[in-house]
PDB file of C-alpha atoms and ligand atoms in Angstrom:
ATOM      1  CA  MET A   1     -16.219 -54.861 -23.511  1.00 42.00           C
ATOM      2  CA  PRO A   2     -12.499 -53.351 -23.687  1.00 43.00           C
ATOM      3  CA  ASN A   3     -10.720 -52.831 -20.497  1.00 49.00           C
ATOM      4  CA  ARG A   4     -13.531 -54.514 -18.468  1.00 54.00           C
ATOM      5  CA  PRO A   5     -11.939 -55.734 -15.354  1.00 58.00           C
ATOM      6  CA  ASP A   6     -11.931 -59.781 -15.012  1.00 64.00           C
ATOM      7  CA  ARG A   7     -14.530 -59.821 -12.385  1.00 66.00           C
ATOM      8  CA  ALA A   8     -13.434 -62.831 -10.492  1.00 67.00           C
ATOM      9  CA  SER A   9     -10.167 -61.140  -9.509  1.00 71.00           C
ATOM     10  CA  PHE A  10     -12.530 -59.021  -7.628  1.00 84.00           C
ATOM     11  CA  PRO A  11     -12.954 -60.196  -3.930  1.00 89.00           C
ATOM     12  CA  ALA A  12     -16.817 -60.374  -2.284  1.00 91.00           C
ATOM     13  CA  PRO A  13     -17.638 -57.251  -0.370  1.00 94.00           C
ATOM     14  CA  PRO A  14     -16.241 -57.310   3.616  1.00 96.00           C
ATOM     15  CA  LEU A  15     -19.973 -57.927   5.040  1.00 96.00           C
ATOM     16  CA  PRO A  16     -19.665 -57.420   8.677  1.00 96.00           C
ATOM     17  CA  HIS A  17     -20.903 -60.065  10.902  1.00 95.00           C
ATOM     18  CA  GLU A  18     -22.670 -57.346  13.144  1.00 95.00           C
ATOM     19  CA  LEU A  19     -25.833 -55.918  11.563  1.00 96.00           C
ATOM     20  CA  THR A  20     -25.410 -52.358  12.659  1.00 97.00           C
ATOM     21  CA  HIS A  21     -25.291 -49.229  10.370  1.00 97.00           C
ATOM     22  CA  ALA A  22     -21.850 -48.137  12.147  1.00 97.00           C
ATOM     23  CA  ALA A  23     -20.257 -51.820  11.081  1.00 98.00           C
ATOM     24  CA  LEU A  24     -21.661 -51.750   7.734  1.00 98.00           C
ATOM     25  CA  ALA A  25     -20.370 -48.022   6.985  1.00 97.00           C
ATOM     26  CA  ASP A  26     -17.015 -48.967   8.182  1.00 97.00           C
ATOM     27  CA  ALA A  27     -16.922 -52.198   6.582  1.00 98.00           C
ATOM     28  CA  ALA A  28     -18.097 -50.630   3.146  1.00 98.00           C
ATOM     29  CA  GLN A  29     -14.871 -48.413   3.350  1.00 98.00           C
ATOM     30  CA  ARG A  30     -12.753 -51.452   2.959  1.00 97.00           C
ATOM     31  CA  CYS A  31     -14.953 -52.840  -0.085  1.00 97.00           C
ATOM     32  CA  ARG A  32     -13.026 -54.045  -2.965  1.00 96.00           C
ATOM     33  CA  ALA A  33     -15.731 -56.028  -4.846  1.00 95.00           C
ATOM     34  CA  CYS A  34     -15.341 -53.745  -7.865  1.00 95.00           C
ATOM     35  CA  ASP A  35     -13.138 -51.175  -9.103  1.00 94.00           C
ATOM     36  CA  LEU A  36     -14.883 -47.899  -8.543  1.00 96.00           C
ATOM     37  CA  TYR A  37     -13.206 -47.577  -5.181  1.00 96.00           C
ATOM     38  CA  GLU A  38     -10.361 -46.581  -7.163  1.00 95.00           C
ATOM     39  CA  GLY A  39     -10.077 -42.643  -7.481  1.00 93.00           C
ATOM     40  CA  THR A  40     -13.174 -41.592  -4.652  1.00 97.00           C
ATOM     41  CA  THR A  41     -12.672 -40.438  -1.444  1.00 98.00           C
ATOM     42  CA  GLN A  42     -15.274 -42.943   0.240  1.00 98.00           C
ATOM     43  CA  ALA A  43     -17.784 -45.433   0.300  1.00 98.00           C
ATOM     44  CA  VAL A  44     -21.214 -43.604   0.756  1.00 98.00           C
ATOM     45  CA  LEU A  45     -23.565 -45.792   2.759  1.00 98.00           C
ATOM     46  CA  GLY A  46     -27.272 -44.901   3.372  1.00 98.00           C
ATOM     47  CA  GLU A  47     -28.472 -42.946   6.200  1.00 98.00           C
ATOM     48  CA  GLY A  48     -31.470 -42.358   8.134  1.00 98.00           C
ATOM     49  CA  PRO A  49     -32.989 -43.493  11.379  1.00 97.00           C
ATOM     50  CA  PRO A  50     -33.015 -47.123  11.923  1.00 96.00           C
ATOM     51  CA  SER A  51     -36.931 -46.769  12.751  1.00 95.00           C
ATOM     52  CA  ALA A  52     -37.461 -44.998   9.084  1.00 97.00           C
ATOM     53  CA  ARG A  53     -40.454 -46.343   7.286  1.00 96.00           C
ATOM     54  CA  VAL A  54     -39.287 -45.511   4.035  1.00 98.00           C
ATOM     55  CA  MET A  55     -36.323 -46.634   1.909  1.00 98.00           C
ATOM     56  CA  LEU A  56     -35.483 -44.576  -1.111  1.00 98.00           C
ATOM     57  CA  VAL A  57     -32.828 -45.911  -3.176  1.00 98.00           C
ATOM     58  CA  GLY A  58     -31.111 -44.059  -5.747  1.00 98.00           C
ATOM     59  CA  GLU A  59     -28.336 -44.796  -8.234  1.00 98.00           C
ATOM     60  CA  GLN A  60     -24.969 -43.684  -6.772  1.00 98.00           C
ATOM     61  CA  PRO A  61     -23.174 -40.876  -4.483  1.00 98.00           C
ATOM     62  CA  GLY A  62     -22.489 -37.991  -6.553  1.00 97.00           C
ATOM     63  CA  ASP A  63     -19.161 -35.674  -6.302  1.00 96.00           C
ATOM     64  CA  ARG A  64     -20.874 -33.800  -3.377  1.00 96.00           C
ATOM     65  CA  GLU A  65     -21.744 -36.973  -1.985  1.00 98.00           C
ATOM     66  CA  ASP A  66     -18.263 -38.744  -2.608  1.00 98.00           C
ATOM     67  CA  ILE A  67     -16.431 -35.615  -0.930  1.00 97.00           C
ATOM     68  CA  GLU A  68     -19.019 -35.275   2.063  1.00 98.00           C
ATOM     69  CA  GLY A  69     -19.837 -38.812   2.592  1.00 98.00           C
ATOM     70  CA  HIS A  70     -23.622 -38.742   2.810  1.00 98.00           C
ATOM     71  CA  PRO A  71     -26.131 -39.509   0.719  1.00 98.00           C
ATOM     72  CA  PHE A  72     -28.301 -37.298  -1.704  1.00 98.00           C
ATOM     73  CA  VAL A  73     -26.509 -33.903  -0.293  1.00 97.00           C
ATOM     74  CA  GLY A  74     -25.729 -32.186  -3.633  1.00 95.00           C
ATOM     75  CA  PRO A  75     -28.395 -31.031  -6.676  1.00 96.00           C
ATOM     76  CA  ALA A  76     -30.369 -33.882  -6.888  1.00 97.00           C
ATOM     77  CA  GLY A  77     -30.899 -34.122  -3.005  1.00 97.00           C
ATOM     78  CA  ARG A  78     -32.381 -30.686  -2.902  1.00 97.00           C
ATOM     79  CA  ILE A  79     -34.930 -31.583  -5.237  1.00 98.00           C
ATOM     80  CA  LEU A  80     -35.910 -34.924  -3.294  1.00 98.00           C
ATOM     81  CA  ASP A  81     -35.666 -32.953  -0.012  1.00 97.00           C
ATOM     82  CA  GLU A  82     -38.303 -30.795  -1.401  1.00 97.00           C
ATOM     83  CA  ALA A  83     -40.790 -33.609  -2.771  1.00 98.00           C
ATOM     84  CA  LEU A  84     -40.274 -35.584   0.381  1.00 97.00           C
ATOM     85  CA  GLU A  85     -41.467 -32.606   2.138  1.00 97.00           C
ATOM     86  CA  ARG A  86     -44.277 -31.791  -0.118  1.00 97.00           C
ATOM     87  CA  ALA A  87     -45.257 -35.692  -0.442  1.00 97.00           C
ATOM     88  CA  GLY A  88     -45.180 -35.365   3.717  1.00 95.00           C
ATOM     89  CA  ILE A  89     -42.715 -37.572   4.410  1.00 95.00           C
ATOM     90  CA  ALA A  90     -40.319 -36.236   6.836  1.00 93.00           C
ATOM     91  CA  ARG A  91     -36.616 -37.071   5.622  1.00 93.00           C
ATOM     92  CA  ASP A  92     -34.994 -37.127   9.212  1.00 93.00           C
ATOM     93  CA  ASP A  93     -37.961 -39.027  11.219  1.00 93.00           C
ATOM     94  CA  GLN A  94     -38.949 -41.467   8.259  1.00 95.00           C
ATOM     95  CA  ALA A  95     -36.602 -41.700   5.318  1.00 98.00           C
ATOM     96  CA  TYR A  96     -33.384 -43.845   4.904  1.00 98.00           C
ATOM     97  CA  VAL A  97     -32.083 -42.509   2.075  1.00 98.00           C
ATOM     98  CA  THR A  98     -29.372 -45.026   0.332  1.00 98.00           C
ATOM     99  CA  ASN A  99     -28.007 -45.941  -3.346  1.00 98.00           C
ATOM    100  CA  ALA A 100     -27.835 -49.089  -5.719  1.00 98.00           C
ATOM    101  CA  VAL A 101     -23.830 -48.432  -6.132  1.00 98.00           C
ATOM    102  CA  LYS A 102     -22.289 -46.847  -2.783  1.00 98.00           C
ATOM    103  CA  HIS A 103     -19.128 -45.292  -4.565  1.00 98.00           C
ATOM    104  CA  PHE A 104     -19.032 -42.657  -7.224  1.00 98.00           C
ATOM    105  CA  ARG A 105     -18.653 -43.553 -10.921  1.00 98.00           C
ATOM    106  CA  TYR A 106     -17.044 -40.613 -12.883  1.00 97.00           C
ATOM    107  CA  ARG A 107     -14.749 -39.862 -15.620  1.00 96.00           C
ATOM    108  CA  ALA A 108     -12.109 -37.081 -15.190  1.00 95.00           C
ATOM    109  CA  ARG A 109     -12.048 -34.428 -17.626  1.00 95.00           C
ATOM    110  CA  GLY A 110      -9.665 -31.937 -16.407  1.00 94.00           C
ATOM    111  CA  LYS A 111     -10.578 -30.946 -12.431  1.00 91.00           C
ATOM    112  CA  ARG A 112     -13.995 -32.125 -13.264  1.00 95.00           C
ATOM    113  CA  ARG A 113     -15.444 -35.282 -12.687  1.00 96.00           C
ATOM    114  CA  ILE A 114     -18.128 -36.033 -14.853  1.00 96.00           C
ATOM    115  CA  HIS A 115     -20.773 -38.710 -13.454  1.00 96.00           C
ATOM    116  CA  GLN A 116     -20.827 -42.010 -15.161  1.00 97.00           C
ATOM    117  CA  ARG A 117     -23.479 -44.270 -14.892  1.00 97.00           C
ATOM    118  CA  PRO A 118     -22.562 -47.621 -13.092  1.00 97.00           C
ATOM    119  CA  ASP A 119     -22.518 -50.882 -15.360  1.00 96.00           C
ATOM    120  CA  ARG A 120     -24.629 -54.008 -14.425  1.00 95.00           C
ATOM    121  CA  TRP A 121     -21.762 -55.649 -12.907  1.00 94.00           C
ATOM    122  CA  HIS A 122     -21.362 -52.557 -10.414  1.00 96.00           C
ATOM    123  CA  VAL A 123     -24.209 -52.606  -9.829  1.00 96.00           C
ATOM    124  CA  LEU A 124     -24.393 -56.370  -8.926  1.00 95.00           C
ATOM    125  CA  ALA A 125     -21.291 -56.316  -6.876  1.00 96.00           C
ATOM    126  CA  CYS A 126     -22.843 -53.624  -4.798  1.00 96.00           C
ATOM    127  CA  PHE A 127     -25.924 -55.469  -4.035  1.00 96.00           C
ATOM    128  CA  PRO A 128     -25.049 -57.271  -1.041  1.00 96.00           C
ATOM    129  CA  TRP A 129     -25.081 -53.701   0.851  1.00 97.00           C
ATOM    130  CA  LEU A 130     -28.094 -52.605  -0.330  1.00 98.00           C
ATOM    131  CA  GLU A 131     -29.734 -56.289   0.908  1.00 97.00           C
ATOM    132  CA  ALA A 132     -27.760 -55.402   4.247  1.00 97.00           C
ATOM    133  CA  GLU A 133     -29.484 -52.053   4.726  1.00 98.00           C
ATOM    134  CA  LEU A 134     -32.746 -53.747   3.972  1.00 98.00           C
ATOM    135  CA  ARG A 135     -32.095 -56.312   6.458  1.00 97.00           C
ATOM    136  CA  LEU A 136     -31.295 -53.865   8.691  1.00 98.00           C
ATOM    137  CA  ILE A 137     -34.003 -50.795   8.396  1.00 98.00           C
ATOM    138  CA  GLU A 138     -37.015 -53.444   7.476  1.00 98.00           C
ATOM    139  CA  PRO A 139     -38.814 -50.477   5.580  1.00 97.00           C
ATOM    140  CA  GLU A 140     -42.454 -50.599   5.083  1.00 97.00           C
ATOM    141  CA  ALA A 141     -41.890 -49.145   1.788  1.00 97.00           C
ATOM    142  CA  LEU A 142     -39.053 -49.505  -0.775  1.00 98.00           C
ATOM    143  CA  VAL A 143     -38.849 -46.577  -3.162  1.00 98.00           C
ATOM    144  CA  LEU A 144     -36.777 -47.179  -6.229  1.00 98.00           C
ATOM    145  CA  LEU A 145     -35.060 -43.982  -7.853  1.00 98.00           C
ATOM    146  CA  GLY A 146     -34.782 -43.981 -11.548  1.00 98.00           C
ATOM    147  CA  ALA A 147     -33.601 -47.190 -13.571  1.00 98.00           C
ATOM    148  CA  THR A 148     -30.288 -48.066 -11.677  1.00 98.00           C
ATOM    149  CA  ALA A 149     -32.212 -48.459  -8.598  1.00 98.00           C
ATOM    150  CA  ALA A 150     -35.127 -50.348 -10.342  1.00 97.00           C
ATOM    151  CA  GLN A 151     -33.265 -52.352 -12.251  1.00 96.00           C
ATOM    152  CA  ALA A 152     -30.815 -53.556  -9.120  1.00 97.00           C
ATOM    153  CA  VAL A 153     -34.102 -54.750  -7.271  1.00 97.00           C
ATOM    154  CA  LEU A 154     -36.338 -55.673 -10.123  1.00 96.00           C
ATOM    155  CA  GLY A 155     -34.394 -57.066 -12.755  1.00 95.00           C
ATOM    156  CA  PRO A 156     -32.566 -55.441 -15.722  1.00 94.00           C
ATOM    157  CA  ARG A 157     -35.915 -55.287 -18.083  1.00 95.00           C
ATOM    158  CA  THR A 158     -37.527 -53.110 -15.525  1.00 96.00           C
ATOM    159  CA  LYS A 159     -38.602 -49.925 -17.334  1.00 96.00           C
ATOM    160  CA  VAL A 160     -39.517 -46.709 -14.810  1.00 97.00           C
ATOM    161  CA  GLY A 161     -41.768 -45.284 -17.193  1.00 96.00           C
ATOM    162  CA  GLU A 162     -44.036 -48.463 -17.592  1.00 94.00           C
ATOM    163  CA  SER A 163     -44.297 -48.948 -13.694  1.00 92.00           C
ATOM    164  CA  ARG A 164     -43.678 -45.840 -11.795  1.00 96.00           C
ATOM    165  CA  GLY A 165     -46.128 -44.692  -9.413  1.00 92.00           C
ATOM    166  CA  THR A 166     -47.562 -48.472  -9.033  1.00 96.00           C
ATOM    167  CA  ARG A 167     -47.390 -50.989  -6.248  1.00 96.00           C
ATOM    168  CA  LEU A 168     -45.143 -53.725  -7.677  1.00 96.00           C
ATOM    169  CA  GLU A 169     -44.883 -57.302  -6.780  1.00 91.00           C
ATOM    170  CA  CYS A 170     -41.719 -57.822  -4.861  1.00 94.00           C
ATOM    171  CA  ASP A 171     -41.615 -59.292  -1.310  1.00 94.00           C
ATOM    172  CA  LEU A 172     -38.561 -56.730   0.045  1.00 96.00           C
ATOM    173  CA  ALA A 173     -40.744 -54.719   1.462  1.00 97.00           C
ATOM    174  CA  CYS A 174     -44.888 -54.457   2.319  1.00 96.00           C
ATOM    175  CA  VAL A 175     -44.857 -51.332  -0.346  1.00 97.00           C
ATOM    176  CA  VAL A 176     -42.361 -51.277  -3.476  1.00 98.00           C
ATOM    177  CA  THR A 177     -42.565 -48.883  -6.037  1.00 98.00           C
ATOM    178  CA  VAL A 178     -40.626 -47.116  -8.566  1.00 98.00           C
ATOM    179  CA  THR A 179     -40.646 -43.822  -9.901  1.00 98.00           C
ATOM    180  CA  VAL A 180     -37.822 -41.298 -11.511  1.00 98.00           C
ATOM    181  CA  HIS A 181     -34.838 -40.242 -10.072  1.00 98.00           C
ATOM    182  CA  PRO A 182     -34.720 -36.600  -8.744  1.00 98.00           C
ATOM    183  CA  SER A 183     -31.617 -35.803 -10.932  1.00 97.00           C
ATOM    184  CA  SER A 184     -34.215 -36.399 -14.260  1.00 98.00           C
ATOM    185  CA  ILE A 185     -36.371 -33.195 -12.776  1.00 98.00           C
ATOM    186  CA  LEU A 186     -33.009 -30.799 -12.818  1.00 96.00           C
ATOM    187  CA  ARG A 187     -32.295 -32.033 -16.730  1.00 96.00           C
ATOM    188  CA  VAL A 188     -36.091 -30.865 -17.523  1.00 97.00           C
ATOM    189  CA  ALA A 189     -35.643 -28.197 -20.127  1.00 96.00           C
ATOM    190  CA  GLY A 190     -38.517 -25.526 -19.480  1.00 96.00           C
ATOM    191  CA  SER A 191     -39.853 -24.198 -16.332  1.00 96.00           C
ATOM    192  CA  ASP A 192     -43.465 -25.132 -16.812  1.00 97.00           C
ATOM    193  CA  GLU A 193     -42.021 -28.694 -17.722  1.00 98.00           C
ATOM    194  CA  ARG A 194     -39.809 -29.025 -14.712  1.00 98.00           C
ATOM    195  CA  ARG A 195     -42.789 -28.043 -12.569  1.00 98.00           C
ATOM    196  CA  HIS A 196     -44.953 -30.402 -14.049  1.00 98.00           C
ATOM    197  CA  ALA A 197     -42.305 -33.110 -13.874  1.00 98.00           C
ATOM    198  CA  MET A 198     -41.555 -32.071  -9.984  1.00 98.00           C
ATOM    199  CA  ASP A 199     -45.644 -32.248  -9.515  1.00 98.00           C
ATOM    200  CA  GLN A 200     -45.662 -35.696 -10.846  1.00 98.00           C
ATOM    201  CA  PHE A 201     -42.530 -37.055  -8.255  1.00 98.00           C
ATOM    202  CA  VAL A 202     -44.538 -35.341  -5.521  1.00 98.00           C
ATOM    203  CA  GLY A 203     -47.495 -37.452  -6.638  1.00 98.00           C
ATOM    204  CA  ASP A 204     -45.317 -40.708  -6.714  1.00 98.00           C
ATOM    205  CA  LEU A 205     -43.715 -39.696  -3.203  1.00 98.00           C
ATOM    206  CA  GLY A 206     -47.410 -38.728  -1.997  1.00 97.00           C
ATOM    207  CA  ALA A 207     -49.020 -42.228  -3.092  1.00 97.00           C
ATOM    208  CA  VAL A 208     -46.264 -44.173  -0.868  1.00 97.00           C
ATOM    209  CA  ALA A 209     -46.947 -41.707   2.146  1.00 96.00           C
ATOM    210  CA  GLY A 210     -50.958 -42.746   1.848  1.00 95.00           C
ATOM    211  CA  TRP A 211     -50.146 -46.523   1.274  1.00 95.00           C
ATOM    212  CA  ILE A 212     -48.135 -46.568   4.470  1.00 93.00           C
ATOM    213  CA  GLY A 213     -50.454 -43.776   6.158  1.00 90.00           C
ATOM    214  CA  ALA A 214     -47.442 -41.610   6.698  1.00 71.00           C
ATOM    215  CA  ALA A 215     -48.693 -38.508   5.461  1.00 58.00           C
ATOM    216  CA  ARG A 216     -48.832 -35.404   7.787  1.00 53.00           C
ATOM    217  CA  ILE A 217     -51.970 -33.851   8.212  1.00 42.00           C
TER     218      ILE A 217
HETATM  219  N1  URA B 301     -27.548 -39.248  -7.000  1.00 82.07           N
HETATM  220  C1  URA B 301     -27.784 -40.409  -6.332  1.00 82.07           C
HETATM  221  O1  URA B 301     -28.263 -41.362  -7.178  1.00 82.07           O
HETATM  222  N2  URA B 301     -27.860 -40.503  -5.320  1.00 82.07           N
HETATM  223  C2  URA B 301     -27.023 -39.363  -4.292  1.00 82.07           C
HETATM  224  O2  URA B 301     -26.714 -39.904  -3.499  1.00 82.07           O
HETATM  225  C3  URA B 301     -26.741 -38.474  -5.199  1.00 82.07           C
HETATM  226  C4  URA B 301     -27.343 -38.318  -6.340  1.00 82.07           C
END
């Protein structure tokens, strides 16, 4: 691959000795385990209560998330919020929301920053942060949103379309499942088709709520 930096020249992630959210979030700002920190505002660690029962993993922070320093606060976050609400999962009380990669990968076009999918080696370099978040939160359910998150955790051959909405064999949580990334719903053309995609997404999250008995009455 042209211009690909030599991974050996990047240091290991500076994981803190103390496993607290504040220590992780602080240490992530010093991470140089890949080149994605260059040109970003900050690393964006996951957020949610320590008692969260569900951990949702997206791909990487987007433009808004990079600026604001919080995960899923842009357009994809609004889709996720609506779907969680409809599925009966309270984001504030029950969900820890994070990403497979903690820095925003983009291509500059004029003043705009165009999202670029992280490469596999970015995902691997960032994985220790996700592992640390899993140790910290110990969620009952781990929900992988889209291919990047699914492949980060379950391996590069994982296909969202084949496994979405089912409980998968994985010892990282009692329930591990895959569904689409909320931004894929934003890209569906046609309002009927988009509504259908949203209903399916809500259905996948509703199944998670059912499996862990989290659905609100
Ligand atoms: N997309 C993601 O995968 N994560 C975010 O935090 C925002 C958009």
